[in-house]
XYZ file of C-alpha atoms in Angstrom:
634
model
C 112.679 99.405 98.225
C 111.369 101.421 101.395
C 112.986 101.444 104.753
C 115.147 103.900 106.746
C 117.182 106.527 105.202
C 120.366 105.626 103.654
C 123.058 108.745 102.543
C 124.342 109.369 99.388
C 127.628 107.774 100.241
C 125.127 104.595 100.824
C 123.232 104.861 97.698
C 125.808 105.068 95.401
C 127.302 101.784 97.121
C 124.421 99.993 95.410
C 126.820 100.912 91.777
C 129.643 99.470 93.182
C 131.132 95.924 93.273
C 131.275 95.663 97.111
C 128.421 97.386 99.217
C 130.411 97.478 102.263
C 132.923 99.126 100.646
C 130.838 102.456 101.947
C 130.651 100.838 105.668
C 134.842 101.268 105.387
C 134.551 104.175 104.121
C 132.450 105.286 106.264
C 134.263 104.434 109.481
C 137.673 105.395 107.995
C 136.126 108.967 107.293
C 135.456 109.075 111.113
C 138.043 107.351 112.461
C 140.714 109.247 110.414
C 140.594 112.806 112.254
C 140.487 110.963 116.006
C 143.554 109.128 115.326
C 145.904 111.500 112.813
C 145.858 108.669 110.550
C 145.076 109.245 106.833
C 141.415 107.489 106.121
C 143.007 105.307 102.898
C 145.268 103.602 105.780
C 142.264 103.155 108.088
C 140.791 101.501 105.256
C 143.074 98.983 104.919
C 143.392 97.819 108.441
C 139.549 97.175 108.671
C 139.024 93.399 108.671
C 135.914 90.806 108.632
C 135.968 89.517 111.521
C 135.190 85.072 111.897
C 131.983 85.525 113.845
C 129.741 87.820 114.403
C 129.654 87.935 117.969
C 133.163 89.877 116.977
C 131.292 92.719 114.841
C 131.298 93.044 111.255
C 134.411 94.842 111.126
C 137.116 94.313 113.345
C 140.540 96.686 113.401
C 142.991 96.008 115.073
C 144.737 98.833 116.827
C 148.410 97.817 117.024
C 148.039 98.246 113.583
C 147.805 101.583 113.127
C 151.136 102.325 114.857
C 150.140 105.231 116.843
C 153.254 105.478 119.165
C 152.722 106.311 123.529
C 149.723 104.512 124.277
C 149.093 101.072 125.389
C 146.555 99.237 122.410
C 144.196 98.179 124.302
C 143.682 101.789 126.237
C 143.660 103.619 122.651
C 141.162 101.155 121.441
C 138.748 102.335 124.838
C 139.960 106.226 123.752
C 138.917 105.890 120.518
C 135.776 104.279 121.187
C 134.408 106.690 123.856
C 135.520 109.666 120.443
C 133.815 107.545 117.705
C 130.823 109.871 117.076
C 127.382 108.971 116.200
C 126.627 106.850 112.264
C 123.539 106.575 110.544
C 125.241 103.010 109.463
C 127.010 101.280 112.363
C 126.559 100.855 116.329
C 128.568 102.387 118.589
C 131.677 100.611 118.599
C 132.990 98.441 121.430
C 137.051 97.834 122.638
C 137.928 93.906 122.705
C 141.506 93.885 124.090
C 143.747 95.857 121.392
C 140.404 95.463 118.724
C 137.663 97.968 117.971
C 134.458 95.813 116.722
C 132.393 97.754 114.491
C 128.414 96.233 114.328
C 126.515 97.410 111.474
C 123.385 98.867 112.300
C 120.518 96.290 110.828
C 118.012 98.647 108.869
C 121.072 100.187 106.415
C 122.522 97.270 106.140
C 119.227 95.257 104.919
C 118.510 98.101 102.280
C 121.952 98.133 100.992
C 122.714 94.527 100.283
C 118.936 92.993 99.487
C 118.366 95.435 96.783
C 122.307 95.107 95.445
C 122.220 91.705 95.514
C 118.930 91.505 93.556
C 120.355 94.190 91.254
C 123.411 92.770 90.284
C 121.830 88.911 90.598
C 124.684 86.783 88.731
C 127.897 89.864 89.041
C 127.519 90.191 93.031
C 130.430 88.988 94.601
C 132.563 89.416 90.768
C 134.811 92.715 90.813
C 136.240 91.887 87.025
C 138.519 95.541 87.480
C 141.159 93.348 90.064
C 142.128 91.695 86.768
C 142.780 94.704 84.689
C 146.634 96.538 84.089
C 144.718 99.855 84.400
C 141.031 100.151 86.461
C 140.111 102.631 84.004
C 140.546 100.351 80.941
C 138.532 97.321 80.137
C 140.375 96.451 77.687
C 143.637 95.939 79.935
C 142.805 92.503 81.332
C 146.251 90.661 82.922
C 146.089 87.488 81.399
C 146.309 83.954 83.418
C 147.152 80.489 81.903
C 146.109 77.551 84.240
C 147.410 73.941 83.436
C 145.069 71.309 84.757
C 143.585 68.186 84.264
C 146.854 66.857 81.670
C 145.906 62.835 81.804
C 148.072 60.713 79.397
C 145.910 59.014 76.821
C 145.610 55.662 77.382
C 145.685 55.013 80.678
C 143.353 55.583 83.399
C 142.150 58.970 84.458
C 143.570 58.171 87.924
C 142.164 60.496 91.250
C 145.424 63.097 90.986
C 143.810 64.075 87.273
C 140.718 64.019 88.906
C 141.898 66.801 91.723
C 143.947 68.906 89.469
C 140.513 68.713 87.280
C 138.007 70.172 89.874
C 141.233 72.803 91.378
C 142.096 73.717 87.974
C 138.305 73.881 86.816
C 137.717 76.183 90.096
C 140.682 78.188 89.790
C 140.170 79.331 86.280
C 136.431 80.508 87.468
C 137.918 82.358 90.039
C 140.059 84.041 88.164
C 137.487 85.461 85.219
C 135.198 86.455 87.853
C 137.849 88.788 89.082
C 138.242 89.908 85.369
C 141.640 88.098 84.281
C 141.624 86.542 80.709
C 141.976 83.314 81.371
C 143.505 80.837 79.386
C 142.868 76.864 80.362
C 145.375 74.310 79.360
C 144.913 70.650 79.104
C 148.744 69.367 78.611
C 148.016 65.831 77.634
C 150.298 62.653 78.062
C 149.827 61.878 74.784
C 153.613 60.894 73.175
C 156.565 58.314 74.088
C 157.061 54.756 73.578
C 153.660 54.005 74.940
C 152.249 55.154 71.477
C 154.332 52.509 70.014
C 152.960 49.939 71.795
C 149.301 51.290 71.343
C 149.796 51.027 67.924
C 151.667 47.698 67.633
C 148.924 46.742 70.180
C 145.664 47.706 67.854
C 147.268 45.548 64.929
C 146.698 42.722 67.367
C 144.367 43.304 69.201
C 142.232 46.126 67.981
C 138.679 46.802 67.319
C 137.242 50.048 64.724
C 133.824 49.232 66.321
C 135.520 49.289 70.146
C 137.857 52.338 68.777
C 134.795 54.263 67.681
C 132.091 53.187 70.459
C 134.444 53.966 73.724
C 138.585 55.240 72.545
C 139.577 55.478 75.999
C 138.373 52.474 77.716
C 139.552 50.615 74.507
C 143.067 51.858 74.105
C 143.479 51.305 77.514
C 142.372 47.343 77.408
C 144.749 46.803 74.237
C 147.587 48.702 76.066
C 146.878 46.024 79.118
C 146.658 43.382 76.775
C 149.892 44.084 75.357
C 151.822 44.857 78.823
C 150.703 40.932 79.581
C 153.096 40.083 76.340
C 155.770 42.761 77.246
C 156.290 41.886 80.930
C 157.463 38.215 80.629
C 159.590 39.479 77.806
C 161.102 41.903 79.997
C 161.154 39.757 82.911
C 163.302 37.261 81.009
C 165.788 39.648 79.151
C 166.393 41.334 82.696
C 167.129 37.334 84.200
C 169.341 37.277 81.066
C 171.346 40.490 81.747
C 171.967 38.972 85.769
C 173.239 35.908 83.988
C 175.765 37.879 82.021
C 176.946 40.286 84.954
C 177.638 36.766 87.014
C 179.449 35.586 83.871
C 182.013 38.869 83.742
C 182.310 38.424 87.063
C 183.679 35.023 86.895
C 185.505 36.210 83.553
C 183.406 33.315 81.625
C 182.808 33.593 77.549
C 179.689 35.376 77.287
C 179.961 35.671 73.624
C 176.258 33.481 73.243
C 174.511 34.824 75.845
C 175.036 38.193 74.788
C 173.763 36.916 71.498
C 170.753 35.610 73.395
C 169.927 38.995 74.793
C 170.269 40.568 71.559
C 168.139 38.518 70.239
C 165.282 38.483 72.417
C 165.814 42.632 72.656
C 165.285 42.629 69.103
C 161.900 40.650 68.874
C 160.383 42.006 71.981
C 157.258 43.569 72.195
C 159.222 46.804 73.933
C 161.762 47.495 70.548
C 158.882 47.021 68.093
C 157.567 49.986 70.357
C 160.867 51.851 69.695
C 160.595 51.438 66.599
C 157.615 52.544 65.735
C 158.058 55.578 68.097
C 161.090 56.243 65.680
C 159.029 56.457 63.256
C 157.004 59.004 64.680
C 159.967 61.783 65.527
C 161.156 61.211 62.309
C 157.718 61.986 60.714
C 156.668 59.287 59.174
C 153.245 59.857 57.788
C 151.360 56.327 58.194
C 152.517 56.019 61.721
C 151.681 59.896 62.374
C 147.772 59.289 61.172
C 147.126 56.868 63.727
C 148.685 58.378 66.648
C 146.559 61.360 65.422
C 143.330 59.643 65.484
C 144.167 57.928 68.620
C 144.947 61.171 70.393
C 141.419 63.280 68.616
C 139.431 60.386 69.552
C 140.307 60.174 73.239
C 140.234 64.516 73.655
C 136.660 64.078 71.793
C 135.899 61.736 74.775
C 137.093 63.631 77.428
C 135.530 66.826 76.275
C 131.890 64.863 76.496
C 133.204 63.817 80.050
C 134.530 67.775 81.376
C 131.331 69.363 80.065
C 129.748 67.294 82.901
C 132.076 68.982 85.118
C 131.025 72.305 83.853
C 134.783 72.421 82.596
C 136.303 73.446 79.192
C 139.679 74.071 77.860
C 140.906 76.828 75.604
C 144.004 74.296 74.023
C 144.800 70.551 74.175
C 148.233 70.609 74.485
C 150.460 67.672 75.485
C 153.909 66.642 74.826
C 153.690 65.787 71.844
C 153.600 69.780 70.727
C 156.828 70.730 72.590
C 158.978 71.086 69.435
C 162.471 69.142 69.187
C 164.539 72.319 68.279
C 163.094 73.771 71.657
C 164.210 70.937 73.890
C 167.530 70.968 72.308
C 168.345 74.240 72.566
C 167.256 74.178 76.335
C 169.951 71.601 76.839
C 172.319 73.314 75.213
C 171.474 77.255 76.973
C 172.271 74.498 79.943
C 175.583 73.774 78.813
C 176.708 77.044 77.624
C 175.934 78.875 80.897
C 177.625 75.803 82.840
C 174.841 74.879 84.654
C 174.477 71.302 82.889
C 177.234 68.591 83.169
C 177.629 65.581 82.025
C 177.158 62.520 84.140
C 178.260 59.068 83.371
C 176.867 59.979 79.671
C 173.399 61.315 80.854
C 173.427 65.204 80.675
C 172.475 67.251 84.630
C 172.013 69.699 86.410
C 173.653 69.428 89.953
C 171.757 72.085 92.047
C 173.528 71.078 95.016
C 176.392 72.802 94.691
C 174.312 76.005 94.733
C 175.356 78.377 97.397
C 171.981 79.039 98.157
C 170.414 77.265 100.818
C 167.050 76.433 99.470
C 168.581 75.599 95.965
C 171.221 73.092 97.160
C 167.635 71.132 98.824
C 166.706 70.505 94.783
C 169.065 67.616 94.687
C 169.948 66.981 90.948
C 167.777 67.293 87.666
C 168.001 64.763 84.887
C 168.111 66.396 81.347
C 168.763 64.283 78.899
C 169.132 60.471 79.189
C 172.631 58.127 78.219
C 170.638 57.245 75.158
C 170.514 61.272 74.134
C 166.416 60.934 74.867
C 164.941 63.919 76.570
C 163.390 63.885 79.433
C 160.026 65.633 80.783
C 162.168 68.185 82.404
C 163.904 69.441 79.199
C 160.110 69.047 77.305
C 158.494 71.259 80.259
C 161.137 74.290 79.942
C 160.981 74.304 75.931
C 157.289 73.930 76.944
C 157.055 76.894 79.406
C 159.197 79.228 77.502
C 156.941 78.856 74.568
C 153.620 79.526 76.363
C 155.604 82.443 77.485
C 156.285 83.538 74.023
C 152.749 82.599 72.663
C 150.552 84.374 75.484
C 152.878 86.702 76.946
C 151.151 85.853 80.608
C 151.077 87.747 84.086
C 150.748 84.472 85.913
C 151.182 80.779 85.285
C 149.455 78.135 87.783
C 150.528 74.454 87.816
C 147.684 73.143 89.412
C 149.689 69.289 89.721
C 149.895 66.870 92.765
C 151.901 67.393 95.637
C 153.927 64.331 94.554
C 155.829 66.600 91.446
C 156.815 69.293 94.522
C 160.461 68.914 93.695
C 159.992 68.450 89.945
C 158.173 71.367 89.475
C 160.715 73.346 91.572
C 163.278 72.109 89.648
C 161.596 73.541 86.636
C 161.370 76.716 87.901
C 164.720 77.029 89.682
C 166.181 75.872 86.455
C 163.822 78.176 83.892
C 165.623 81.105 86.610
C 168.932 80.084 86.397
C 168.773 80.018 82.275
C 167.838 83.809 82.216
C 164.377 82.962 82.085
C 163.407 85.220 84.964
C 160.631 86.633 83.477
C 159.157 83.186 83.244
C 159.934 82.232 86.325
C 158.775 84.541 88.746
C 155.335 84.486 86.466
C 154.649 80.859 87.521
C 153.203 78.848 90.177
C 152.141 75.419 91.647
C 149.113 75.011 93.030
C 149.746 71.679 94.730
C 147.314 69.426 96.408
C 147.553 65.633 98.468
C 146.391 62.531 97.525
C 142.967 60.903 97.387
C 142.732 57.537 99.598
C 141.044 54.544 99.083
C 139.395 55.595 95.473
C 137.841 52.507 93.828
C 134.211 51.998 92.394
C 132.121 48.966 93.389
C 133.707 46.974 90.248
C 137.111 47.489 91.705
C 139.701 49.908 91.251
C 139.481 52.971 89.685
C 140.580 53.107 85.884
C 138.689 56.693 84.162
C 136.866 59.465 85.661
C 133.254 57.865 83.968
C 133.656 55.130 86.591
C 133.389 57.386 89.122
C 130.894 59.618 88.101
C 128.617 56.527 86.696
C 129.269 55.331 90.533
C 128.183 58.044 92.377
C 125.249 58.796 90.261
C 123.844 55.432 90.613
C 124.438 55.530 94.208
C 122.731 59.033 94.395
C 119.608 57.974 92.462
C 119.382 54.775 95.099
C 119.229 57.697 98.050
C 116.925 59.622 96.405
C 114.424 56.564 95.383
C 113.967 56.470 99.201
C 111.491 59.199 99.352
C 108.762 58.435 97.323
C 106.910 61.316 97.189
C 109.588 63.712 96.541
C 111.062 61.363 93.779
C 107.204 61.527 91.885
C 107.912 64.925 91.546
C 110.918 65.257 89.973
C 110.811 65.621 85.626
C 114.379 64.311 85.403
C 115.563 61.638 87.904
C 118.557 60.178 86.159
C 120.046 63.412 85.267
C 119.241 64.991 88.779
C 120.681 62.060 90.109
C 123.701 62.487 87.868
C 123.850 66.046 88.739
C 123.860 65.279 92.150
C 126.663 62.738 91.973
C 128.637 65.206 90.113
C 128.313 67.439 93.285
C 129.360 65.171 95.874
C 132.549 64.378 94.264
C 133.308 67.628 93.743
C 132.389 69.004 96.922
C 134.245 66.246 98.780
C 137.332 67.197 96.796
C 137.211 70.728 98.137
C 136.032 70.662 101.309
C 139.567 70.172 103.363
C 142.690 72.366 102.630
C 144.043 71.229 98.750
C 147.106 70.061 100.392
C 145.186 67.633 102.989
C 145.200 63.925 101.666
C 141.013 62.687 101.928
C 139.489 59.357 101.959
C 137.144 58.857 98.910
C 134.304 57.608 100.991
C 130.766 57.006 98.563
C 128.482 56.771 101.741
C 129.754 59.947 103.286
C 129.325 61.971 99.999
C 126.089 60.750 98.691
C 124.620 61.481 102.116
C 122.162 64.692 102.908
C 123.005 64.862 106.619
C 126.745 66.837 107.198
C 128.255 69.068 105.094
C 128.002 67.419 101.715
C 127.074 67.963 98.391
C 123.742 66.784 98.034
C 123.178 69.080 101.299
C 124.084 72.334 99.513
C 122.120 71.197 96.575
C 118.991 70.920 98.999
C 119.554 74.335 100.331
C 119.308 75.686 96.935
C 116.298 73.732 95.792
C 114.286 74.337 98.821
C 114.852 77.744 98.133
C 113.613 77.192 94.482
C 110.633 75.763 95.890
C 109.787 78.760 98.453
C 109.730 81.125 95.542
C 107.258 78.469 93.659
C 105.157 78.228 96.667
C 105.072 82.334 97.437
C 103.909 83.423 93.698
C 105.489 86.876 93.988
C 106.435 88.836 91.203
C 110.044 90.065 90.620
C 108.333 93.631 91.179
C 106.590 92.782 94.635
C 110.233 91.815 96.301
C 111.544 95.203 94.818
C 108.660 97.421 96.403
C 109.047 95.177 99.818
C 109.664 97.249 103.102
C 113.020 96.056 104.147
C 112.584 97.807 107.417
C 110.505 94.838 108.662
C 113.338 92.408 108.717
C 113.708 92.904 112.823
C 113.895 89.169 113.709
C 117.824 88.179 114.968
C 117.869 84.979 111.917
C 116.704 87.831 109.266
C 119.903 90.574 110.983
C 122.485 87.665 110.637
C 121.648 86.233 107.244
C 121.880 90.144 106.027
C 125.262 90.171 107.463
C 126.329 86.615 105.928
C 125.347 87.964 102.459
C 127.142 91.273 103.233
C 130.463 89.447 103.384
C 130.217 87.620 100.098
C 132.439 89.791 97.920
C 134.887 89.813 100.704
C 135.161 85.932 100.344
C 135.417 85.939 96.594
C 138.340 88.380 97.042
C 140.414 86.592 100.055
C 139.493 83.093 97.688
C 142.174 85.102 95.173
C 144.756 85.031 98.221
C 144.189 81.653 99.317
C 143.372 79.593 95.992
C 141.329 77.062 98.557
C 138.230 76.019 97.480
C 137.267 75.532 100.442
C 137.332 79.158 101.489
C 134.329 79.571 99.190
C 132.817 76.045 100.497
C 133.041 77.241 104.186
C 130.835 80.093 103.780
C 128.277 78.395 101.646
C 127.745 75.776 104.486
C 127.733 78.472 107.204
C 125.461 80.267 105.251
C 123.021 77.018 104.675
C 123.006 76.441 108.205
C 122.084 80.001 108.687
C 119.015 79.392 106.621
C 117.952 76.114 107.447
C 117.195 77.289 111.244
C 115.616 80.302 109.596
C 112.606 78.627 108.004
C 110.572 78.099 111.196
C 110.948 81.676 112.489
C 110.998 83.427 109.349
C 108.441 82.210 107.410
C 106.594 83.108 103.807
C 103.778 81.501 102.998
C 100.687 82.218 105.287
C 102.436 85.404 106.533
C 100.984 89.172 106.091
C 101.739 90.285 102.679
C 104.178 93.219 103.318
C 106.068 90.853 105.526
C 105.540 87.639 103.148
C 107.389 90.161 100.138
C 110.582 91.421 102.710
C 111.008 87.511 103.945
C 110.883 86.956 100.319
C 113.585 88.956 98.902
C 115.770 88.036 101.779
C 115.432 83.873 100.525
C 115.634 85.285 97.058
C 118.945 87.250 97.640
C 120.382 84.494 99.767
C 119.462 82.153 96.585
C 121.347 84.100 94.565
C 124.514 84.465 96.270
C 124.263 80.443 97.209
C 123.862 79.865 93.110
C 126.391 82.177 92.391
C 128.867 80.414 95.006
C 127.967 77.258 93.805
C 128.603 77.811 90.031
C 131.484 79.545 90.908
C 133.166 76.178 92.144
C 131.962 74.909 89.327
C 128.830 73.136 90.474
C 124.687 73.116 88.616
C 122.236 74.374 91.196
C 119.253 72.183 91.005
C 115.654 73.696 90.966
C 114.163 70.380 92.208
C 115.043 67.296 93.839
């Protein structure tokens, strides 16, 4: 591309991950022999700054610890020594800050033609994620565990979170070049299975089974909860009966025989049962919990590919081993930290000396009955992850709800020796979603949902006829689009923020939405239609006639890209990512009037053009990196 001269230092940015890598550099280089400081230090200090107004760069004097000087007086000193740059402005002192503008003509043919270079990689730096930089092959390895609904009941809005966090999280993390490992960890074992099961010989349907596993399982389990609770309800009257009786030292001998009785033919023992029949292996009972379980993950896998999500393992509780949970209880009772408790097995971290341990209350291990409990399941569960994939980090991505369980895991995985473990994992937490229900009630699966918000979106888009003519695929646009507002509702506040599910905010095209982003990139799509340039013409265009103030600041929006990817890797907030998209939108939707393509001069028509190009790019790559499917057309 032709424009002004850019150095060596500048050309060879174009090879790296981050352009403005060189624009640190750069001022570092100069900065370092004015202030004694070593450039590499310099470096580090130099910040993005939130607006431009504030320069591109912003560092912040105090900082650099240079003793005898007020800041704000060294920041004017080093200003008036800054000599001239053939890439930034003269800088200016704010206070204690030195803003650094870069100068518009560099900057333009630095990022345009990197951006159109690298296309799908800019933003990505896959050597963060590597043991060595100078070895592919040395990739740290993540697991994230997300999702993890139990089978058979509904896909409730905390799955549905941990689904579009997890799904975004594990995106993030093999674009910076981790090997990434995604775990489902599915509730799919317990006494529920013995209902299921006792459930489908009453109630049960191979046609149903077949034609829809989850929504069927779940209606049978429903069906058979309508049984269970009366039975329950009236052994539990029963057992107040008998504690009155002992209490007035009455003969209790029949009722007792009563409650045995009922115990015995209740819908809740038959579930016992036949759960007992599963731990002990039993092969009949073992086939259908098997086909109940492949059926539903077959189900949900149709149902995350629509999310753009996939998962490396199924998992669930059902593959944390026996032998492991025992022999977590009893590393708990040989190092003393488990005790027994009116014949339930604990651990009482309150009588830790440690502040912030003491707050973790007490853990239940093992139940009176000698049942474990999800605790003792998720260490034997953790520790053999550990052993299997031998990870650098372990997220949790689970609702903010589990905060002290999850703690208690890890405090406890610590206090067994399992350091190494411990201080690999982490929960991503997040709050609740408010209000979720569809228009036939309350929410029971994830399909709801999506089948909700589709329909709603294709209703919207109906509404402009002329627009909806043109369109090859309405239903699955629609669909797309529905899939879009959910998840960009989900991330748009901080994870840990509770939201209100609200279908008319997030189906609408005014605001910060989904269906808004989606517009931004289709309207783009439709420029390029509408210019007929060839990939060739934007690479010969003359960069150098981007002078307008819109065409400066949208350069400077796409400069900062790869410096958002990397600070999404400190915060793990969507959001972060979501922010910049709709700053950057709004950037280009008051662009279109003054910077326009079709009907301009040709040399101009090509520049404008690979600036909306390169700002397409980096919009679709942001987008698919929160897992989102840019639309074309809509």
């Amino acid at each position: 591309m032709s424009g002004s001269h850019l150095s060596t230092d500048a050309n060879a940015a174009l090879s790296r991950r981050n352009p403005v890598d060189v624009y640190r550099d750069h001022i570092s280089q100069l900065l370092a022999p004015i202030t004694d400081k070593p450039a590499s230090e310099i470096y580090e200090r130099l910040a993005w700054t939130q607006t431009f107004d504030k320069g591109d760069l912003g560092l912040p004097v105090p900082a650099l610890r240079i003793p005898g000087k007020k800041p704000a007086d060294l920041a004017v000193e080093l200003v008036d020594k800054f000599p001239q740059s053939e890439l930034v402005e003269k800088p200016t002192a704010a206070g204690p800050f030195i803003q650094f503008f870069f100068k518009a003509n560099p900057l333009s043919n630095l990022i345009i033609p990197s951006i159109l270079k690298k296309r799908e990689k800019y933003g990505t730096n896959d050597t963060l994620g590597l043991r060595d930089a100078s070895d592919p092959s040395s990739k740290k390895r993540i697991v994230v565990e997300f999702s993890s609904p139990n089978i058979a009941k509904p896909f409730h809005a905390g799955h549905l979170r941990s689904t579009i966090i997890g799904g975004f999280l594990a995106n993030l993390y093999e674009a910076a070049g981790w090997d990434v490992k995604r775990i489902n960890y599915l509730g799919d074992w317990g006494r529920q299975f013995g209902l299921l099961a006792n459930a489908f010989g009453k109630y049960g349907s191979e046609e149903k089974l077949e034609k829809d596993p989850i929504g069927h399982l779940f209606d049978i389990y429903v069906e058979i909860n309508k049984v269970s609770k009366p039975e329950e309800d009236a052994i539990k009257e029963k057992k107040e009966e008998l504690k009155q009786a002992e209490e007035y030292k009455k003969d209790t001998t029949a009722l007792e025989k009563e409650i045995a009785g009922l115990e015995a033919k209740s819908v809740n023992e038959q579930a016992r049962q036949y759960f007992k029949k599963l731990e002990t292996g039993d092969k009949e009972a073992l086939a259908i919990w098997a086909r109940f379980r492949n059926l539903s993950i077959e189900r949900y896998q149709k149902t995350y590919a629509r999310l753009n999500i996939h998962f490396d393992v199924y998992s669930g509780e059902s593959q944390v081993e026996a032998w492991r949970m025992e022999q977590a209880v009893e590393q708990l009772q040989k190092s003393g930290l488990s005790e027994n408790s009116k014949g339930a097995v604990i651990v009482d971290l309150t009588k830790s000396k440690d502040k912030n341990t003491k707050k973790l209350g007490k853990a239940l291990v093992k139940k009176t009955d000698g049942s474990s409990l999800y605790l003792t399941r998720d260490i034997g569960e953790a520790v053999k992850r550990y052993e299997l994939y031998h990870f650098d980090k372990m997220f949790y991505v689970i609702a903010s709800q589990q905060d002290m369980h999850v703690a208690q895991l890890f405090k406890i995985l610590e206090l067994m020796g399992n350091n190494e473990v411990a201080e690999k994992c982490q929960h991503v937490n997040f709050g609740m979603v408010l209000g979720m229900s569809t228009r036939k009630g309350t929410v029971k699966f994830l399909d709801d949902i999506l089948r909700d918000v589709g329909e709603k979106m294709h209703e919207v888009m109906k509404k402009n006829e002329k627009k909806y003519e043109q369109i090859e695929n309405p239903e699955q646009t629609s669909d797309t689009l529905g899939i879009t507002a959910v998840m960009v509702q989900d991330m748009k506040g901080k994870r840990i923020n509770d939201y209100e599910f609200s279908l008319e905010r997030m189906t609408s095209f005014e605001g910060d939405t989904g269906p808004y982003l989606q517009y931004a990139h289709a309207r783009l799509c439709s420029i390029t239609r509408k210019a007929d340039l060839r990939p060739e013409d934007l690479e010969s265009s003359n960069l150098s006639l981007l002078t307008e103030s819109h065409a400066i600041n949208l350069v400077r929006a796409l400069a900062s890209w790869p410096d958002v990817v990397q600070n999404t890797l400190k915060t793990l907030e969507p959001t972060t990512v979501l922010t910049y998209l709709f700053k950057m939108t709004h950037m280009l939707s008051s662009s279109y009037d003054v910077l326009q393509v079709v009907g301009s001069e040709i040399e101009i028509k090509k520049a404008r053009m690979a600036l909306y190009e390169a700002a397409r790019q980096v919009l679709n790559n942001g987008m698919k990196l929160l897992g989102l499917n840019p639309v074309e057309r809509m």
